[in-house]
Tab-separated table of C-alpha atoms and ligand atoms in Angstrom:
chain	number	residue	atom	x	y	z
A	5	UNK	CA	3.992	22.633	0.464
A	6	UNK	CA	6.292	19.970	-0.925
A	7	UNK	CA	6.744	19.778	-4.510
A	8	UNK	CA	5.648	16.668	-6.168
A	9	UNK	CA	8.422	16.960	-8.747
A	10	UNK	CA	11.116	16.611	-5.926
A	11	UNK	CA	9.597	13.202	-4.793
A	12	UNK	CA	9.548	12.271	-8.506
A	13	UNK	CA	12.993	13.079	-9.102
A	14	UNK	CA	14.447	11.480	-6.239
A	15	UNK	CA	12.558	8.276	-6.849
A	16	UNK	CA	13.682	8.205	-10.117
A	17	UNK	CA	17.678	9.383	-9.479
A	18	UNK	CA	18.122	6.857	-6.535
A	19	UNK	CA	16.202	3.588	-7.858
A	20	UNK	CA	13.062	4.096	-5.995
A	21	UNK	CA	10.746	4.328	-8.795
A	22	UNK	CA	11.407	4.865	-12.921
A	23	UNK	CA	8.751	5.387	-15.919
A	24	UNK	CA	7.543	2.034	-17.157
A	25	UNK	CA	8.863	1.292	-20.727
A	26	UNK	CA	10.980	4.393	-20.297
A	27	UNK	CA	13.342	3.453	-23.434
A	28	UNK	CA	10.015	3.320	-25.602
A	29	UNK	CA	9.320	6.961	-24.395
A	30	UNK	CA	7.218	5.375	-21.187
A	31	UNK	CA	3.465	4.314	-20.710
A	32	UNK	CA	0.779	6.342	-19.213
A	33	UNK	CA	0.540	6.294	-15.506
A	34	UNK	CA	2.488	2.938	-15.350
A	35	UNK	CA	5.637	2.859	-13.114
A	36	UNK	CA	8.290	0.240	-12.415
A	37	UNK	CA	10.013	-0.113	-8.682
A	38	UNK	CA	13.869	0.122	-8.935
A	39	UNK	CA	16.169	-1.549	-6.433
A	40	UNK	CA	15.221	0.540	-3.420
A	41	UNK	CA	11.634	0.792	-4.120
A	42	UNK	CA	10.828	-2.712	-4.627
A	43	UNK	CA	12.550	-3.472	-1.259
A	44	UNK	CA	10.480	-0.893	0.642
A	45	UNK	CA	7.428	-2.130	-0.818
A	46	UNK	CA	8.366	-5.465	0.066
A	47	UNK	CA	8.997	-4.595	3.839
A	48	UNK	CA	5.625	-2.601	3.744
A	49	UNK	CA	3.664	-5.286	2.574
A	50	UNK	CA	5.073	-7.747	4.850
A	51	UNK	CA	4.448	-5.091	7.800
A	52	UNK	CA	0.918	-5.359	6.714
A	53	UNK	CA	0.819	-9.065	6.384
A	54	UNK	CA	2.155	-9.678	9.702
A	55	UNK	CA	-0.071	-6.844	11.317
A	56	UNK	CA	-3.040	-8.801	9.849
A	57	UNK	CA	-2.363	-12.654	9.741
A	58	UNK	CA	0.712	-12.938	12.651
A	59	UNK	CA	-0.849	-10.701	14.955
A	60	UNK	CA	-4.205	-11.753	14.872
A	61	UNK	CA	-5.101	-15.789	15.469
A	62	UNK	CA	-8.333	-15.264	13.621
A	63	UNK	CA	-7.158	-13.854	10.317
A	64	UNK	CA	-5.706	-15.895	7.732
A	65	UNK	CA	-4.114	-15.411	4.443
A	66	UNK	CA	-5.156	-16.059	0.858
A	67	UNK	CA	-3.490	-15.497	-2.497
A	68	UNK	CA	-6.340	-16.117	-5.025
A	69	UNK	CA	-6.195	-15.713	-8.693
A	70	UNK	CA	-6.224	-12.379	-10.766
A	71	UNK	CA	-8.474	-13.957	-13.556
A	72	UNK	CA	-11.715	-15.294	-12.179
A	73	UNK	CA	-15.035	-16.520	-13.278
A	74	UNK	CA	-16.909	-13.457	-15.322
A	75	UNK	CA	-20.086	-14.409	-13.207
A	76	UNK	CA	-18.226	-13.038	-10.130
A	77	UNK	CA	-18.313	-9.431	-11.805
A	78	UNK	CA	-22.000	-9.895	-12.434
A	79	UNK	CA	-22.843	-10.886	-9.109
A	80	UNK	CA	-20.368	-8.282	-7.468
A	81	UNK	CA	-22.271	-5.306	-9.239
A	82	UNK	CA	-19.044	-4.444	-11.062
A	83	UNK	CA	-20.404	-5.179	-14.488
A	84	UNK	CA	-23.335	-2.715	-14.020
A	85	UNK	CA	-22.128	-0.571	-11.488
A	86	UNK	CA	-18.302	0.064	-11.555
A	87	UNK	CA	-18.281	3.080	-14.015
A	88	UNK	CA	-17.216	6.712	-13.869
A	89	UNK	CA	-19.349	9.263	-15.720
A	90	UNK	CA	-16.976	10.251	-18.548
A	91	UNK	CA	-17.107	13.638	-20.421
A	92	UNK	CA	-15.070	14.520	-23.803
A	93	UNK	CA	-14.004	17.994	-24.832
A	94	UNK	CA	-15.657	18.422	-28.910
A	95	UNK	CA	-12.736	20.710	-29.581
A	96	UNK	CA	-9.107	19.016	-28.086
A	97	UNK	CA	-10.601	16.091	-27.162
A	98	UNK	CA	-9.365	15.746	-23.649
A	99	UNK	CA	-11.407	13.399	-21.444
A	100	UNK	CA	-12.624	14.041	-17.636
A	101	UNK	CA	-14.288	12.572	-14.850
A	102	UNK	CA	-17.477	14.453	-14.809
A	103	UNK	CA	-17.911	13.993	-11.011
A	104	UNK	CA	-14.307	15.593	-10.495
A	105	UNK	CA	-15.133	19.140	-12.496
A	106	UNK	CA	-16.844	21.825	-10.829
A	107	UNK	CA	-20.694	21.318	-10.808
A	108	UNK	CA	-22.027	22.670	-14.060
A	109	UNK	CA	-18.930	22.844	-16.030
A	110	UNK	CA	-19.658	23.200	-19.657
A	111	UNK	CA	-16.492	24.520	-20.863
A	112	UNK	CA	-13.581	22.407	-21.117
A	113	UNK	CA	-10.932	23.139	-18.579
A	114	UNK	CA	-7.944	22.089	-20.799
A	115	UNK	CA	-8.310	24.228	-23.647
A	116	UNK	CA	-10.572	26.780	-22.231
A	117	UNK	CA	-12.917	26.882	-25.279
A	118	UNK	CA	-14.337	23.333	-26.571
A	119	UNK	CA	-17.890	22.564	-25.443
A	120	UNK	CA	-18.086	19.342	-23.325
A	121	UNK	CA	-19.978	16.328	-24.316
A	122	UNK	CA	-22.974	15.061	-22.081
A	123	UNK	CA	-21.576	12.308	-19.583
A	124	UNK	CA	-21.846	8.317	-20.301
A	125	UNK	CA	-21.195	5.652	-17.971
A	126	UNK	CA	-17.523	4.604	-18.866
A	127	UNK	CA	-16.941	0.872	-17.153
A	128	UNK	CA	-13.496	0.874	-15.555
A	129	UNK	CA	-12.717	-3.011	-15.777
A	130	UNK	CA	-10.233	-4.161	-18.131
A	131	UNK	CA	-11.523	-6.841	-20.525
A	132	UNK	CA	-9.624	-9.586	-21.997
A	133	UNK	CA	-10.088	-13.083	-23.671
A	134	UNK	CA	-9.578	-16.395	-22.265
A	135	UNK	CA	-8.188	-19.022	-24.704
A	136	UNK	CA	-7.560	-18.186	-28.506
A	137	UNK	CA	-10.909	-17.397	-29.600
A	138	UNK	CA	-11.721	-13.581	-29.218
A	139	UNK	CA	-15.607	-13.872	-28.850
A	140	UNK	CA	-17.832	-12.736	-26.025
A	141	UNK	CA	-18.469	-15.997	-24.762
A	142	UNK	CA	-14.681	-15.832	-23.695
A	143	UNK	CA	-14.510	-12.343	-22.296
A	144	UNK	CA	-12.899	-12.262	-18.908
A	145	UNK	CA	-12.035	-9.449	-16.787
A	146	UNK	CA	-8.468	-8.454	-14.856
A	147	UNK	CA	-10.147	-7.744	-11.101
A	148	UNK	CA	-10.558	-4.662	-10.297
A	149	UNK	CA	-10.580	-5.360	-6.490
A	150	UNK	CA	-8.847	-8.355	-4.722
A	151	UNK	CA	-11.497	-8.621	-2.374
A	152	UNK	CA	-14.152	-10.878	-4.266
A	153	UNK	CA	-11.326	-13.569	-4.578
A	154	UNK	CA	-11.725	-13.717	-0.665
A	155	UNK	CA	-15.484	-13.829	-0.779
A	156	UNK	CA	-15.855	-16.569	-3.050
A	157	UNK	CA	-13.222	-18.306	-1.034
A	158	UNK	CA	-14.540	-17.604	2.507
A	159	UNK	CA	-15.848	-21.116	3.208
A	160	UNK	CA	-12.714	-22.693	1.754
A	161	UNK	CA	-10.982	-20.782	3.989
A	162	UNK	CA	-13.184	-21.421	7.071
A	163	UNK	CA	-13.412	-24.889	6.699
A	164	UNK	CA	-9.827	-25.609	6.119
A	165	UNK	CA	-8.558	-23.454	8.902
A	166	UNK	CA	-11.231	-24.209	11.412
A	167	UNK	CA	-12.284	-20.422	11.999
A	168	UNK	CA	-15.310	-19.468	13.670
A	169	UNK	CA	-17.068	-16.053	13.441
A	170	UNK	CA	-15.583	-13.583	14.075
A	171	UNK	CA	-12.609	-14.070	11.651
A	172	UNK	CA	-10.730	-12.346	8.711
A	173	UNK	CA	-9.053	-13.142	5.304
A	174	UNK	CA	-6.001	-10.762	4.477
A	175	UNK	CA	-5.007	-10.626	0.672
A	176	UNK	CA	-2.161	-9.048	-0.937
A	177	UNK	CA	-2.304	-8.404	-4.834
A	178	UNK	CA	-2.583	-6.837	-8.384
A	179	UNK	CA	-5.698	-4.980	-9.378
A	180	UNK	CA	-6.517	-3.092	-12.463
A	181	UNK	CA	-8.838	-0.401	-13.327
A	182	UNK	CA	-9.226	1.528	-16.870
A	183	UNK	CA	-9.012	4.766	-14.846
A	184	UNK	CA	-10.476	7.872	-16.949
A	185	UNK	CA	-7.810	10.312	-15.217
A	186	UNK	CA	-4.860	8.384	-13.764
A	187	UNK	CA	-2.253	10.828	-12.374
A	188	UNK	CA	-0.349	12.297	-9.394
A	189	UNK	CA	2.744	9.894	-9.922
A	190	UNK	CA	1.783	6.457	-8.318
A	191	UNK	CA	-1.223	7.904	-6.522
A	192	UNK	CA	-3.740	6.881	-9.489
A	193	UNK	CA	-2.699	4.553	-11.834
A	194	UNK	CA	-4.416	1.563	-13.886
A	195	UNK	CA	-2.486	-1.375	-12.541
A	196	UNK	CA	-1.919	-0.943	-8.846
A	197	UNK	CA	-1.707	-3.419	-5.762
A	198	UNK	CA	-4.376	-3.640	-2.757
A	199	UNK	CA	-3.952	-4.894	0.661
A	200	UNK	CA	-7.270	-6.133	1.577
A	201	UNK	CA	-8.551	-7.741	4.838
A	202	UNK	CA	-12.257	-8.908	5.033
A	203	UNK	CA	-13.522	-9.357	8.712
A	204	UNK	CA	-16.750	-11.758	8.680
A	205	UNK	CA	-18.876	-11.015	11.598
A	206	UNK	CA	-22.429	-11.699	12.937
A	207	UNK	CA	-24.910	-9.268	11.715
A	208	UNK	CA	-25.335	-6.868	14.802
A	209	UNK	CA	-22.004	-7.330	15.582
A	210	UNK	CA	-20.685	-5.161	12.610
A	211	UNK	CA	-20.778	-1.417	13.787
A	212	UNK	CA	-18.733	-2.443	16.704
A	213	UNK	CA	-16.092	-4.193	14.301
A	214	UNK	CA	-16.178	-1.209	12.143
A	215	UNK	CA	-15.070	1.082	15.059
A	216	UNK	CA	-12.150	-1.144	16.389
A	217	UNK	CA	-10.876	-1.796	12.969
A	218	UNK	CA	-10.875	1.922	12.155
A	219	UNK	CA	-8.604	2.688	14.933
A	220	UNK	CA	-6.461	-0.072	14.302
A	221	UNK	CA	-5.746	0.875	10.892
A	222	UNK	CA	-4.820	4.534	12.135
A	223	UNK	CA	-2.706	3.281	14.619
A	224	UNK	CA	-0.848	0.909	11.981
A	225	UNK	CA	-0.030	4.186	9.813
A	226	UNK	CA	1.146	5.853	13.090
A	227	UNK	CA	3.726	2.860	13.357
A	228	UNK	CA	4.630	3.254	10.011
A	229	UNK	CA	5.875	6.430	11.020
A	230	UNK	CA	3.320	8.835	9.077
A	231	UNK	CA	2.958	12.001	10.626
A	232	UNK	CA	-0.603	11.976	12.705
A	233	UNK	CA	-1.762	15.554	11.829
A	234	UNK	CA	-1.682	14.636	8.076
A	235	UNK	CA	-4.125	11.820	8.313
A	236	UNK	CA	-7.800	12.216	9.146
A	237	UNK	CA	-11.022	10.070	8.820
A	238	UNK	CA	-13.604	10.944	5.875
A	239	UNK	CA	-17.056	9.654	6.416
A	240	UNK	CA	-18.747	8.961	3.025
A	241	UNK	CA	-22.287	10.577	2.582
A	242	UNK	CA	-25.080	8.828	1.243
A	243	UNK	CA	-24.162	9.854	-2.469
A	244	UNK	CA	-20.600	8.776	-2.128
A	245	UNK	CA	-21.331	5.552	-0.746
A	246	UNK	CA	-20.381	2.685	-2.905
A	247	UNK	CA	-23.224	0.451	-4.480
A	248	UNK	CA	-22.466	-2.482	-1.270
A	249	UNK	CA	-21.642	-0.186	1.409
A	250	UNK	CA	-23.845	0.451	4.673
A	251	UNK	CA	-21.355	2.758	6.074
A	252	UNK	CA	-17.502	3.623	5.116
A	253	UNK	CA	-14.517	5.866	5.828
A	254	UNK	CA	-11.539	6.918	4.161
A	255	UNK	CA	-8.129	7.212	5.569
A	256	UNK	CA	-7.391	10.439	4.241
A	257	UNK	CA	-3.470	12.030	4.177
A	258	UNK	CA	-2.577	15.038	3.143
A	259	UNK	CA	-0.603	14.537	-0.058
A	260	UNK	CA	1.534	17.518	-1.696
A	261	UNK	CA	-1.426	17.651	-4.013
A	262	UNK	CA	-4.268	17.916	-1.220
A	263	UNK	CA	-6.127	15.848	1.358
A	264	UNK	CA	-7.046	12.263	-0.696
A	265	UNK	CA	-7.886	8.738	0.191
A	266	UNK	CA	-5.504	6.032	1.331
A	267	UNK	CA	-7.417	3.564	2.305
A	268	UNK	CA	-11.218	2.511	2.642
A	269	UNK	CA	-13.109	1.029	5.745
A	270	UNK	CA	-16.524	-0.382	4.549
A	271	UNK	CA	-19.471	-2.050	5.932
A	272	UNK	CA	-20.052	-4.029	3.176
A	273	UNK	CA	-23.200	-5.944	5.066
A	274	UNK	CA	-23.903	-9.233	3.853
A	275	UNK	CA	-24.218	-7.865	0.111
A	276	UNK	CA	-21.315	-9.552	-1.442
A	277	UNK	CA	-22.059	-13.108	0.132
A	278	UNK	CA	-25.896	-12.869	-0.772
A	279	UNK	CA	-25.253	-12.111	-4.293
A	280	UNK	CA	-22.652	-14.819	-4.656
A	281	UNK	CA	-24.908	-17.195	-2.960
A	282	UNK	CA	-27.868	-16.255	-5.681
A	283	UNK	CA	-25.313	-16.413	-8.493
A	284	UNK	CA	-23.632	-19.355	-7.482
A	285	UNK	CA	-26.542	-21.423	-6.379
A	286	UNK	CA	-24.493	-22.196	-3.412
A	287	UNK	CA	-25.124	-22.194	0.255
A	288	UNK	CA	-23.062	-19.454	1.930
A	289	UNK	CA	-24.735	-19.189	5.344
A	290	UNK	CA	-22.841	-19.717	8.296
A	291	UNK	CA	-24.013	-21.967	10.836
A	292	UNK	CA	-23.652	-20.921	14.519
A	293	UNK	CA	-23.195	-23.988	16.651
A	294	UNK	CA	-24.132	-22.125	20.100
A	295	UNK	CA	-27.398	-20.641	19.089
A	296	UNK	CA	-28.218	-23.136	16.428
A	297	UNK	CA	-28.860	-20.060	13.976
A	298	UNK	CA	-27.942	-19.961	10.200
A	299	UNK	CA	-27.165	-16.660	8.697
A	300	UNK	CA	-25.122	-14.800	6.077
A	301	UNK	CA	-22.116	-13.036	7.886
A	302	UNK	CA	-21.616	-9.300	7.282
A	303	UNK	CA	-18.311	-8.184	6.211
A	304	UNK	CA	-15.954	-5.268	7.617
A	305	UNK	CA	-13.290	-4.524	5.046
A	306	UNK	CA	-10.035	-2.559	5.273
A	307	UNK	CA	-8.969	-2.039	1.722
A	308	UNK	CA	-5.508	0.115	1.510
A	309	UNK	CA	-3.609	0.806	-1.609
A	310	UNK	CA	0.149	-0.296	-1.518
A	311	UNK	CA	1.407	2.254	-4.082
A	312	UNK	CA	-0.544	4.952	-2.442
A	313	UNK	CA	0.967	3.985	0.801
A	314	UNK	CA	4.466	3.911	-1.214
A	315	UNK	CA	3.845	7.595	-2.021
A	316	UNK	CA	2.467	8.609	1.654
A	317	UNK	CA	5.424	7.177	3.178
A	318	UNK	CA	7.922	9.038	0.650
A	319	UNK	CA	6.142	12.186	1.066
A	320	UNK	CA	5.988	12.007	4.481
A	321	UNK	CA	9.696	11.201	4.991
A	322	UNK	CA	11.094	13.731	2.401
A	323	UNK	CA	12.859	16.382	4.145
A	324	UNK	CA	15.034	19.012	3.178
A	325	UNK	CA	17.396	20.148	6.109
A	326	UNK	CA	18.819	23.091	4.907
A	327	UNK	CA	20.819	23.641	8.101
A	328	UNK	CA	22.797	20.714	7.436
A	329	UNK	CA	22.917	20.966	3.441
A	330	UNK	CA	20.957	17.510	3.138
A	331	UNK	CA	18.043	15.865	1.882
A	332	UNK	CA	17.078	12.972	4.380
A	333	UNK	CA	14.223	10.579	3.875
A	334	UNK	CA	12.968	9.947	7.494
A	335	UNK	CA	11.686	6.513	6.755
A	336	UNK	CA	10.776	4.113	9.866
A	337	UNK	CA	13.874	2.222	10.171
A	338	UNK	CA	12.108	-0.945	10.072
A	339	UNK	CA	10.849	-0.520	6.181
A	340	UNK	CA	13.982	1.592	5.137
A	341	UNK	CA	15.316	-0.307	1.803
A	342	UNK	CA	18.763	-0.208	3.487
A	343	UNK	CA	19.248	-0.498	7.053
A	344	UNK	CA	22.568	-0.349	8.219
A	345	UNK	CA	25.431	1.155	5.699
A	346	UNK	CA	28.990	0.023	6.542
A	347	UNK	CA	31.766	2.479	5.715
A	348	UNK	CA	35.295	1.332	6.058
A	349	UNK	CA	37.327	4.948	6.220
A	350	UNK	CA	40.032	3.912	3.519
A	351	UNK	CA	39.949	0.894	1.296
A	352	UNK	CA	43.253	-0.534	2.644
A	353	UNK	CA	44.919	-1.624	6.007
A	354	UNK	CA	42.261	-4.248	6.565
A	355	UNK	CA	39.383	-2.253	7.210
A	356	UNK	CA	37.379	-3.254	4.165
A	357	UNK	CA	38.174	-6.766	5.696
A	358	UNK	CA	36.496	-5.862	9.037
A	359	UNK	CA	33.664	-4.231	7.097
A	360	UNK	CA	32.936	-7.449	5.619
A	361	UNK	CA	32.952	-9.578	8.925
A	362	UNK	CA	30.441	-7.152	10.047
A	363	UNK	CA	28.163	-7.078	7.046
A	364	UNK	CA	28.043	-10.867	6.595
A	365	UNK	CA	26.893	-11.189	10.295
A	366	UNK	CA	24.340	-8.401	10.127
A	367	UNK	CA	22.822	-9.348	6.766
A	368	UNK	CA	21.545	-12.528	8.022
A	369	UNK	CA	18.640	-10.258	9.527
A	370	UNK	CA	18.626	-6.883	7.943
A	371	UNK	CA	19.200	-5.262	4.872
A	372	UNK	CA	22.958	-3.884	4.767
A	373	UNK	CA	24.956	-2.435	2.196
A	374	UNK	CA	29.033	-1.287	2.097
A	375	UNK	CA	29.747	1.891	1.041
A	376	UNK	CA	33.452	2.831	0.401
A	377	UNK	CA	33.321	5.370	-2.162
A	378	UNK	CA	34.123	9.173	-1.341
A	379	UNK	CA	34.568	10.885	1.756
A	380	UNK	CA	32.612	9.993	4.786
A	381	UNK	CA	30.493	13.017	4.683
A	382	UNK	CA	29.392	12.564	1.325
A	383	UNK	CA	28.726	8.859	1.919
A	384	UNK	CA	26.665	9.902	5.025
A	385	UNK	CA	24.643	12.415	2.635
A	386	UNK	CA	24.056	9.888	0.174
A	387	UNK	CA	22.591	7.589	2.684
A	388	UNK	CA	20.588	10.299	4.271
A	389	UNK	CA	18.955	10.744	0.781
A	390	UNK	CA	17.825	7.088	0.643
A	391	UNK	CA	16.518	6.878	3.889
A	392	UNK	CA	19.369	4.657	5.525
A	393	UNK	CA	18.473	5.057	9.354
A	394	UNK	CA	22.171	3.597	10.403
A	395	UNK	CA	25.702	4.108	9.355
A	396	UNK	CA	28.620	2.150	10.657
A	397	UNK	CA	32.099	3.638	10.321
A	398	UNK	CA	35.146	1.424	10.657
A	399	UNK	CA	38.589	3.335	11.423
A	400	UNK	CA	41.927	2.779	12.615
A	401	UNK	CA	40.474	2.582	16.439
A	402	UNK	CA	38.586	-0.160	15.125
A	403	UNK	CA	41.589	-2.432	14.480
A	404	UNK	CA	42.746	-1.769	18.190
A	405	UNK	CA	39.530	-1.791	20.322
A	406	UNK	CA	36.853	-3.390	18.244
A	407	UNK	CA	34.569	-0.796	18.517
A	408	UNK	CA	33.003	1.410	15.646
A	409	UNK	CA	30.940	4.527	15.168
A	410	UNK	CA	27.112	4.277	14.753
A	411	UNK	CA	25.521	7.457	13.348
A	412	UNK	CA	21.656	7.829	13.656
A	413	UNK	CA	20.098	9.373	10.219
A	414	UNK	CA	17.804	12.122	11.915
A	415	UNK	CA	19.616	13.292	14.745
A	416	UNK	CA	22.949	12.880	13.045
A	417	UNK	CA	24.267	11.662	16.690
A	418	UNK	CA	27.303	9.304	16.733
A	419	UNK	CA	28.207	7.017	19.413
A	420	UNK	CA	31.112	4.530	19.876
A	421	UNK	CA	30.077	0.786	20.588
A	422	UNK	CA	31.798	-2.697	20.596
A	423	UNK	CA	31.070	-4.522	17.372
A	424	UNK	CA	29.773	-7.319	19.422
A	425	UNK	CA	26.771	-5.049	20.571
A	426	UNK	CA	25.880	-3.625	17.003
A	427	UNK	CA	22.821	-6.396	16.750
A	428	UNK	CA	21.369	-5.696	19.991
A	429	UNK	CA	21.917	-1.675	19.418
A	430	UNK	CA	19.719	-1.994	15.958
A	431	UNK	CA	17.320	-4.683	16.697
A	432	UNK	CA	14.622	-2.952	18.479
A	433	UNK	CA	14.626	-0.090	15.529
A	434	UNK	CA	14.447	-2.759	12.918
A	435	UNK	CA	11.932	-5.380	13.861
A	436	UNK	CA	8.258	-5.185	12.624
A	437	UNK	CA	6.227	-3.142	15.465
A	438	UNK	CA	3.541	-5.750	15.334
A	439	UNK	CA	2.461	-5.884	18.879
B	507	GAP	N1	-12.376	-3.532	-2.007
B	507	GAP	C1	-12.816	-2.016	-1.992
B	507	GAP	C2	-12.057	-1.245	-2.584
B	507	GAP	O1	-11.476	-1.627	-3.911
B	507	GAP	P1	-11.795	1.044	-3.259
B	507	GAP	O2	-11.901	2.251	-2.202
B	507	GAP	O3	-12.073	1.290	-4.588
B	507	GAP	O4	-12.173	-0.180	-2.609
B	507	GAP	C3	-9.379	0.504	-2.043
B	507	GAP	O5	-9.962	0.994	-3.263
B	507	GAP	C4	-7.780	1.175	-2.218
B	507	GAP	O6	-7.094	0.705	-3.191
B	507	GAP	C5	-7.913	2.966	-1.985
B	507	GAP	O7	-8.143	3.644	-0.593
B	507	GAP	C6	-6.503	3.144	-2.835
B	507	GAP	O8	-5.678	3.016	-1.736
B	507	GAP	C7	-6.546	1.901	-3.625
B	507	GAP	N2	-6.579	2.525	-5.001
B	507	GAP	C8	-7.838	2.086	-5.602
B	507	GAP	N3	-8.001	2.869	-6.859
B	507	GAP	C9	-6.535	2.770	-7.064
B	507	GAP	C10	-5.816	3.252	-8.223
B	507	GAP	N4	-6.271	3.574	-9.591
B	507	GAP	N5	-4.394	3.391	-8.242
B	507	GAP	C11	-3.744	3.599	-6.878
B	507	GAP	N6	-4.691	3.069	-5.864
B	507	GAP	C12	-5.768	2.571	-6.049
């Protein structure tokens, strides 16, 4: 089993992910994405966004605000139900989620002697105040999911984009949960990003839509290059179902610490829209022209965690190639933060100038870097470790015949090709696979 520490260390060393506020000693469970991490995350989100809005004529995008009317969280049930059972150790004061402990645990798993308190419900929403007066009338919440911003805009989006059922709304954005036990690097944090799509359907067509989205989401992870045998569906049993769900599946991934949830696919029925209709007093029914029927649509939700997917991508890509004494990040080429590294063999005789011309041309479309320090072997190893799928070497033959060597990261295979064919060569690997 892969050691998480190896991923954490590579992320720090190579500029993927740093502990947040590091010079002040860090802040528990908060992380910052460095240059390569920010680029990988940007491409991941772009792939998701294109796979939703560009691929589907009936899915529209949205970017709603993080702060929303507090009544929204009453209507959604989050104020009443969005809590975890918290227990404390009376001796060492460690805190645990009771539902994550072995049933019947009475003694603290941390200090092994302290008695645990009775469980009490702890609401996970972060509270703050709107405006300068800090009183109960001004309490506002940081959203714990992006979904509610979609529900309260469903009619706006439907009308302005002239959509009819079935149609979807996609949104990427930050969510906040005051988790009792964050951990496992970026797997469970208190601030994270979600990629959520809510698909509105006529009641009765929900089961079919759920099956279809389950399959489509599994295929999406396959396109991301995630190993198929490390993914599985987990169906929620009655006790696990969230307060809004009729049926729910998790897409799970086998992380270095075991099988855990990557994405939730939920049949939320008409629960949310009905509640918003009740709490806002606005009519949220859909009018079906063909049948002259009025009804509240059902919602199928696909809810992915961006940071969790980042961890999944990094863990899945990490490979120690002992035979070749190298560590490789086998990232899908289209999401690699550096897609092409251009390496002039020497820093003289016009080779850097040729590299510069190729770089300027390729960077119109792709993420390209010039790497000209150290031996070629060392440069290849460096690029392998950050996941660069292609390295292009410019040597003295390039000056004579306008050809370069292109080396592929995983196979280490090298080919000689004309500079004029470079773009066409890399294009099929580097475009987003949204067809
Ligand atoms: N709108 C439905 C919803 O939020 P969820 O199962 O609570 O459902 C969806 O969350 C996804 O958000 C999870 O599958 C996970 O990828 C991500 N997520 C949830 N809590 C998280 C946390 N504390 N840290 C990182 N990602 C989290």
